[in-house]
Short mmCIF file of C-alpha atoms in Angstrom, two decimals:
data_model
loop_
_atom_site.label_atom_id
_atom_site.label_comp_id
_atom_site.label_asym_id
_atom_site.label_seq_id
_atom_site.Cartn_x
_atom_site.Cartn_y
_atom_site.Cartn_z
CA GLU A 181 8.69 -32.68 -25.85
CA VAL A 182 9.16 -30.90 -29.10
CA GLN A 183 5.76 -29.51 -30.51
CA VAL A 184 4.88 -27.03 -33.36
CA VAL A 185 1.45 -25.96 -33.65
CA GLU A 186 -0.03 -24.07 -36.46
CA SER A 187 -2.91 -21.68 -36.53
CA GLY A 188 -4.47 -19.03 -38.61
CA GLY A 189 -6.06 -20.86 -41.65
CA GLY A 190 -9.44 -20.68 -42.76
CA LEU A 191 -11.69 -19.46 -45.99
CA VAL A 192 -10.47 -16.80 -47.83
CA GLN A 193 -11.40 -15.20 -51.10
CA PRO A 194 -8.99 -14.94 -54.23
CA GLY A 195 -6.87 -12.10 -54.08
CA ARG A 196 -7.29 -11.60 -50.16
CA SER A 197 -4.59 -12.05 -47.48
CA LEU A 198 -4.04 -14.38 -44.47
CA ARG A 199 -1.37 -14.83 -42.09
CA LEU A 200 -0.35 -18.30 -40.67
CA SER A 201 1.53 -18.75 -37.30
CA CYS A 202 3.28 -21.45 -35.69
CA ALA A 203 3.99 -21.57 -32.07
CA ALA A 204 7.20 -24.23 -31.04
CA SER A 205 8.11 -25.39 -27.71
CA GLY A 206 10.47 -28.18 -26.22
CA PHE A 207 13.58 -26.95 -28.08
CA THR A 208 15.81 -23.84 -28.32
CA PHE A 209 13.83 -22.15 -30.81
CA ASP A 210 16.61 -19.82 -32.04
CA ASP A 211 18.89 -22.23 -32.62
CA TYR A 212 16.96 -23.79 -35.71
CA ALA A 213 15.67 -23.14 -39.07
CA MET A 214 12.09 -23.40 -39.77
CA HIS A 215 9.98 -24.03 -42.78
CA TRP A 216 6.49 -24.26 -44.17
CA VAL A 217 5.31 -27.01 -46.24
CA ARG A 218 1.91 -27.38 -48.08
CA GLN A 219 -0.23 -30.37 -49.39
CA ALA A 220 -3.16 -29.96 -51.50
CA PRO A 221 -5.96 -32.32 -50.91
CA GLY A 222 -4.91 -35.81 -52.38
CA LYS A 223 -1.56 -34.34 -53.47
CA GLY A 224 2.18 -34.65 -52.50
CA LEU A 225 4.28 -32.22 -50.60
CA GLU A 226 5.40 -28.78 -51.68
CA TRP A 227 8.01 -26.78 -49.80
CA VAL A 228 6.86 -23.29 -49.77
CA SER A 229 9.46 -21.24 -47.44
CA GLY A 230 12.15 -21.43 -45.01
CA ILE A 231 13.94 -19.07 -42.79
CA SER A 232 17.37 -19.80 -40.96
CA TRP A 233 17.73 -19.34 -37.28
CA ASN A 234 18.55 -15.82 -37.60
CA SER A 235 16.54 -14.69 -40.36
CA GLY A 236 19.73 -14.48 -42.35
CA SER A 237 18.83 -16.85 -44.89
CA ILE A 238 15.63 -17.22 -46.46
CA GLY A 239 14.10 -18.87 -49.44
CA TYR A 240 10.58 -19.26 -51.47
CA ALA A 241 9.33 -21.56 -53.96
CA ASP A 242 8.69 -20.36 -57.38
CA SER A 243 5.04 -20.84 -57.09
CA VAL A 244 4.62 -18.36 -53.85
CA LYS A 245 7.96 -15.67 -54.43
CA GLY A 246 6.53 -11.87 -54.31
CA ARG A 247 3.11 -13.11 -52.78
CA PHE A 248 4.43 -14.81 -49.30
CA THR A 249 6.62 -13.63 -46.75
CA ILE A 250 8.20 -15.65 -43.81
CA SER A 251 9.26 -14.22 -40.72
CA ARG A 252 9.98 -15.54 -37.13
CA ASP A 253 10.22 -13.66 -33.81
CA ASN A 254 12.57 -15.90 -31.57
CA ALA A 255 11.58 -13.91 -28.43
CA LYS A 256 8.07 -15.26 -28.82
CA ASN A 257 9.10 -18.84 -30.35
CA SER A 258 6.82 -18.20 -33.22
CA LEU A 259 7.19 -18.25 -37.04
CA TYR A 260 4.83 -16.67 -39.39
CA LEU A 261 3.65 -16.87 -42.90
CA GLN A 262 1.94 -13.68 -44.23
CA MET A 263 0.23 -14.92 -47.65
CA ASN A 264 -1.15 -12.40 -49.99
CA SER A 265 -2.77 -12.33 -53.29
CA LEU A 266 -4.07 -15.61 -52.49
CA ARG A 267 -5.25 -17.99 -55.64
CA ALA A 268 -7.08 -20.96 -55.54
CA GLU A 269 -4.10 -23.28 -56.20
CA ASP A 270 -2.73 -21.82 -52.63
CA THR A 271 -5.51 -24.13 -51.18
CA ALA A 272 -3.78 -26.61 -49.01
CA LEU A 273 -2.92 -27.89 -45.52
CA TYR A 274 0.32 -26.11 -44.44
CA TYR A 275 2.55 -27.42 -42.26
CA CYS A 276 4.89 -25.87 -40.15
CA ALA A 277 8.53 -27.99 -39.58
CA LYS A 278 11.58 -27.58 -37.64
CA GLY A 279 15.01 -27.85 -39.49
CA ARG A 280 17.43 -30.32 -38.04
CA GLY A 281 19.94 -27.51 -37.75
CA GLY A 282 20.15 -23.86 -37.78
CA ALA A 283 20.96 -23.50 -41.48
CA LEU A 284 18.14 -23.16 -44.16
CA TYR A 285 19.57 -26.06 -46.00
CA ASP A 286 18.52 -29.12 -43.90
CA SER A 287 15.95 -31.60 -43.43
CA LYS A 288 12.88 -31.27 -41.35
CA ASP A 289 12.68 -33.45 -38.12
CA TYR A 290 9.54 -32.23 -36.43
CA TRP A 291 6.26 -31.44 -38.03
CA GLY A 292 2.86 -30.05 -37.00
CA GLN A 293 -0.66 -31.13 -37.94
CA GLY A 294 -1.12 -28.56 -40.25
CA THR A 295 -3.74 -25.59 -40.55
CA LEU A 296 -5.89 -25.64 -43.70
CA VAL A 297 -6.17 -22.93 -46.17
CA THR A 298 -8.99 -22.99 -48.52
CA VAL A 299 -9.38 -20.01 -51.09
CA SER A 300 -12.59 -19.81 -52.97
CA SER A 301 -15.07 -17.31 -53.34
CA GLU B 297 15.03 -25.81 -59.89
CA ILE B 298 16.16 -29.50 -59.24
CA VAL B 299 13.17 -31.79 -60.32
CA LEU B 300 12.90 -35.10 -58.26
CA THR B 301 11.36 -38.15 -60.08
CA GLN B 302 10.29 -40.99 -57.65
CA SER B 303 9.63 -44.55 -59.13
CA PRO B 304 7.44 -46.65 -58.94
CA GLY B 305 4.39 -44.46 -58.33
CA THR B 306 3.04 -47.60 -56.39
CA LEU B 307 4.77 -50.69 -55.20
CA SER B 308 2.58 -53.52 -54.10
CA LEU B 309 4.05 -55.73 -51.62
CA SER B 310 3.78 -58.54 -49.05
CA PRO B 311 4.86 -58.10 -45.41
CA GLY B 312 8.54 -59.30 -45.02
CA GLU B 313 9.18 -58.61 -48.74
CA ARG B 314 11.88 -56.22 -49.64
CA ALA B 315 11.07 -52.78 -51.14
CA THR B 316 13.37 -50.39 -53.10
CA LEU B 317 12.22 -46.78 -53.82
CA SER B 318 14.04 -44.69 -56.33
CA CYS B 319 14.43 -40.86 -56.45
CA ARG B 320 16.14 -39.50 -59.59
CA ALA B 321 17.20 -35.93 -59.69
CA SER B 322 17.23 -33.54 -62.65
CA GLN B 323 20.92 -32.18 -61.74
CA SER B 324 23.25 -33.15 -59.01
CA VAL B 325 22.22 -33.09 -55.33
CA SER B 326 24.80 -30.91 -53.52
CA SER B 327 26.71 -32.61 -50.81
CA SER B 328 24.03 -35.81 -50.99
CA TYR B 329 21.62 -33.25 -49.24
CA LEU B 330 18.77 -35.84 -49.91
CA THR B 331 16.16 -36.69 -47.79
CA TRP B 332 13.45 -39.37 -47.38
CA TYR B 333 9.96 -39.07 -45.45
CA GLN B 334 7.47 -41.12 -44.68
CA GLN B 335 3.55 -40.19 -44.42
CA LYS B 336 0.59 -42.28 -43.13
CA PRO B 337 -2.99 -41.10 -44.12
CA GLY B 338 -4.09 -38.04 -42.21
CA GLN B 339 -0.81 -37.69 -40.50
CA ALA B 340 2.36 -35.59 -40.78
CA PRO B 341 5.45 -36.64 -42.79
CA ARG B 342 7.81 -38.39 -40.68
CA LEU B 343 11.87 -37.74 -41.06
CA LEU B 344 13.28 -41.30 -41.89
CA ILE B 345 16.67 -40.47 -43.45
CA TYR B 346 19.02 -37.47 -43.98
CA ALA B 347 21.91 -36.83 -45.91
CA ALA B 348 21.04 -39.67 -48.36
CA SER B 349 21.81 -42.55 -45.67
CA ARG B 350 21.92 -41.42 -42.13
CA ARG B 351 19.01 -42.71 -40.02
CA ALA B 352 17.08 -40.22 -38.18
CA THR B 353 16.43 -40.67 -34.35
CA GLY B 354 14.27 -43.62 -33.68
CA ILE B 355 14.24 -45.03 -37.23
CA PRO B 356 14.43 -48.83 -37.43
CA ASP B 357 17.51 -50.20 -39.02
CA ARG B 358 15.46 -51.88 -41.67
CA PHE B 359 15.25 -48.66 -43.38
CA SER B 360 18.48 -47.66 -45.39
CA GLY B 361 19.24 -45.01 -47.51
CA SER B 362 21.85 -45.14 -50.17
CA GLY B 363 22.92 -43.04 -53.49
CA SER B 364 24.74 -39.93 -54.56
CA GLY B 365 24.86 -37.44 -57.40
CA THR B 366 21.31 -37.79 -59.34
CA ASP B 367 20.46 -41.35 -57.94
CA PHE B 368 19.24 -42.15 -54.65
CA THR B 369 17.63 -45.22 -53.22
CA LEU B 370 15.50 -45.86 -50.02
CA THR B 371 15.26 -49.50 -49.15
CA ILE B 372 13.10 -51.34 -46.40
CA SER B 373 14.58 -54.60 -45.80
CA ARG B 374 11.43 -56.40 -44.69
CA VAL B 375 8.29 -54.30 -44.70
CA GLU B 376 6.32 -54.53 -41.72
CA PRO B 377 2.75 -53.98 -41.71
CA GLU B 378 3.15 -50.32 -40.27
CA ASP B 379 5.52 -49.48 -43.03
CA PHE B 380 2.87 -49.44 -45.61
CA ALA B 381 2.59 -45.50 -46.55
CA VAL B 382 3.51 -42.83 -48.84
CA TYR B 383 7.43 -42.09 -48.93
CA TYR B 384 8.77 -38.78 -50.42
CA CYS B 385 12.22 -37.70 -51.05
CA GLN B 386 13.48 -34.29 -50.74
CA GLN B 387 16.54 -32.30 -51.96
CA TYR B 388 17.84 -29.48 -49.75
CA GLY B 389 21.12 -28.72 -51.34
CA SER B 390 19.80 -25.70 -53.36
CA SER B 391 16.86 -23.36 -53.33
CA PRO B 392 14.23 -23.83 -53.91
CA LEU B 393 13.95 -27.09 -51.87
CA THR B 394 11.98 -29.59 -54.08
CA PHE B 395 10.02 -33.07 -53.42
CA GLY B 396 9.53 -35.63 -55.37
CA GLY B 397 6.04 -36.86 -56.31
CA GLY B 398 5.92 -39.74 -53.86
CA THR B 399 5.86 -43.26 -53.82
CA LYS B 400 2.91 -45.27 -52.29
CA VAL B 401 3.65 -48.61 -50.53
CA GLU B 402 0.51 -50.84 -50.50
CA ILE B 403 -0.33 -54.37 -49.23
CA LYS B 404 -0.61 -56.86 -52.08
#
């Protein structure tokens, strides 16, 4: 069974950093792209970042470019999101999602339940 | 950045009726790289359609997608009680990948 499980969310002050993790199982992790998608309370979905199977192709939303860094460790079946200089508008439920294929440009066929990030003083 | 505009914002239907959801892009979506997701309250999104018209694994055939270029449509031929949810389109033809604002399908 395919599973992706996010962790690392919490309450953080503006300007501080947080690192999210996503543990994957039930599929050959290093064959697939992975993504982070967020959803602010009561709002729609926003793609945050994605990384291809071999980390050769990486993309970011304009709203997080220069502040967030995506990475993956294929040996550990894990995806990460390093979030720096956090702002109140980064408050959201952050989903980890598996790509349908290995390329960055593909849809997402399995999603975790999300980890909540709250940025507030 | 490609902006996706979904309409209507809310669709009120009775079970058994046909649902037609629209997703319009600000510029042409490369290779029809357009996908549709369903999200129910408190749940993660679920992949319905990819490449504009291909049903994902396990998706009932009452769901169909069509379109190309800048105009895409998700159709639910006969809405079932479990189909009441929010539907999002997303383009993945160019970075940044972008979502539409969503269409809520509610019970009339």
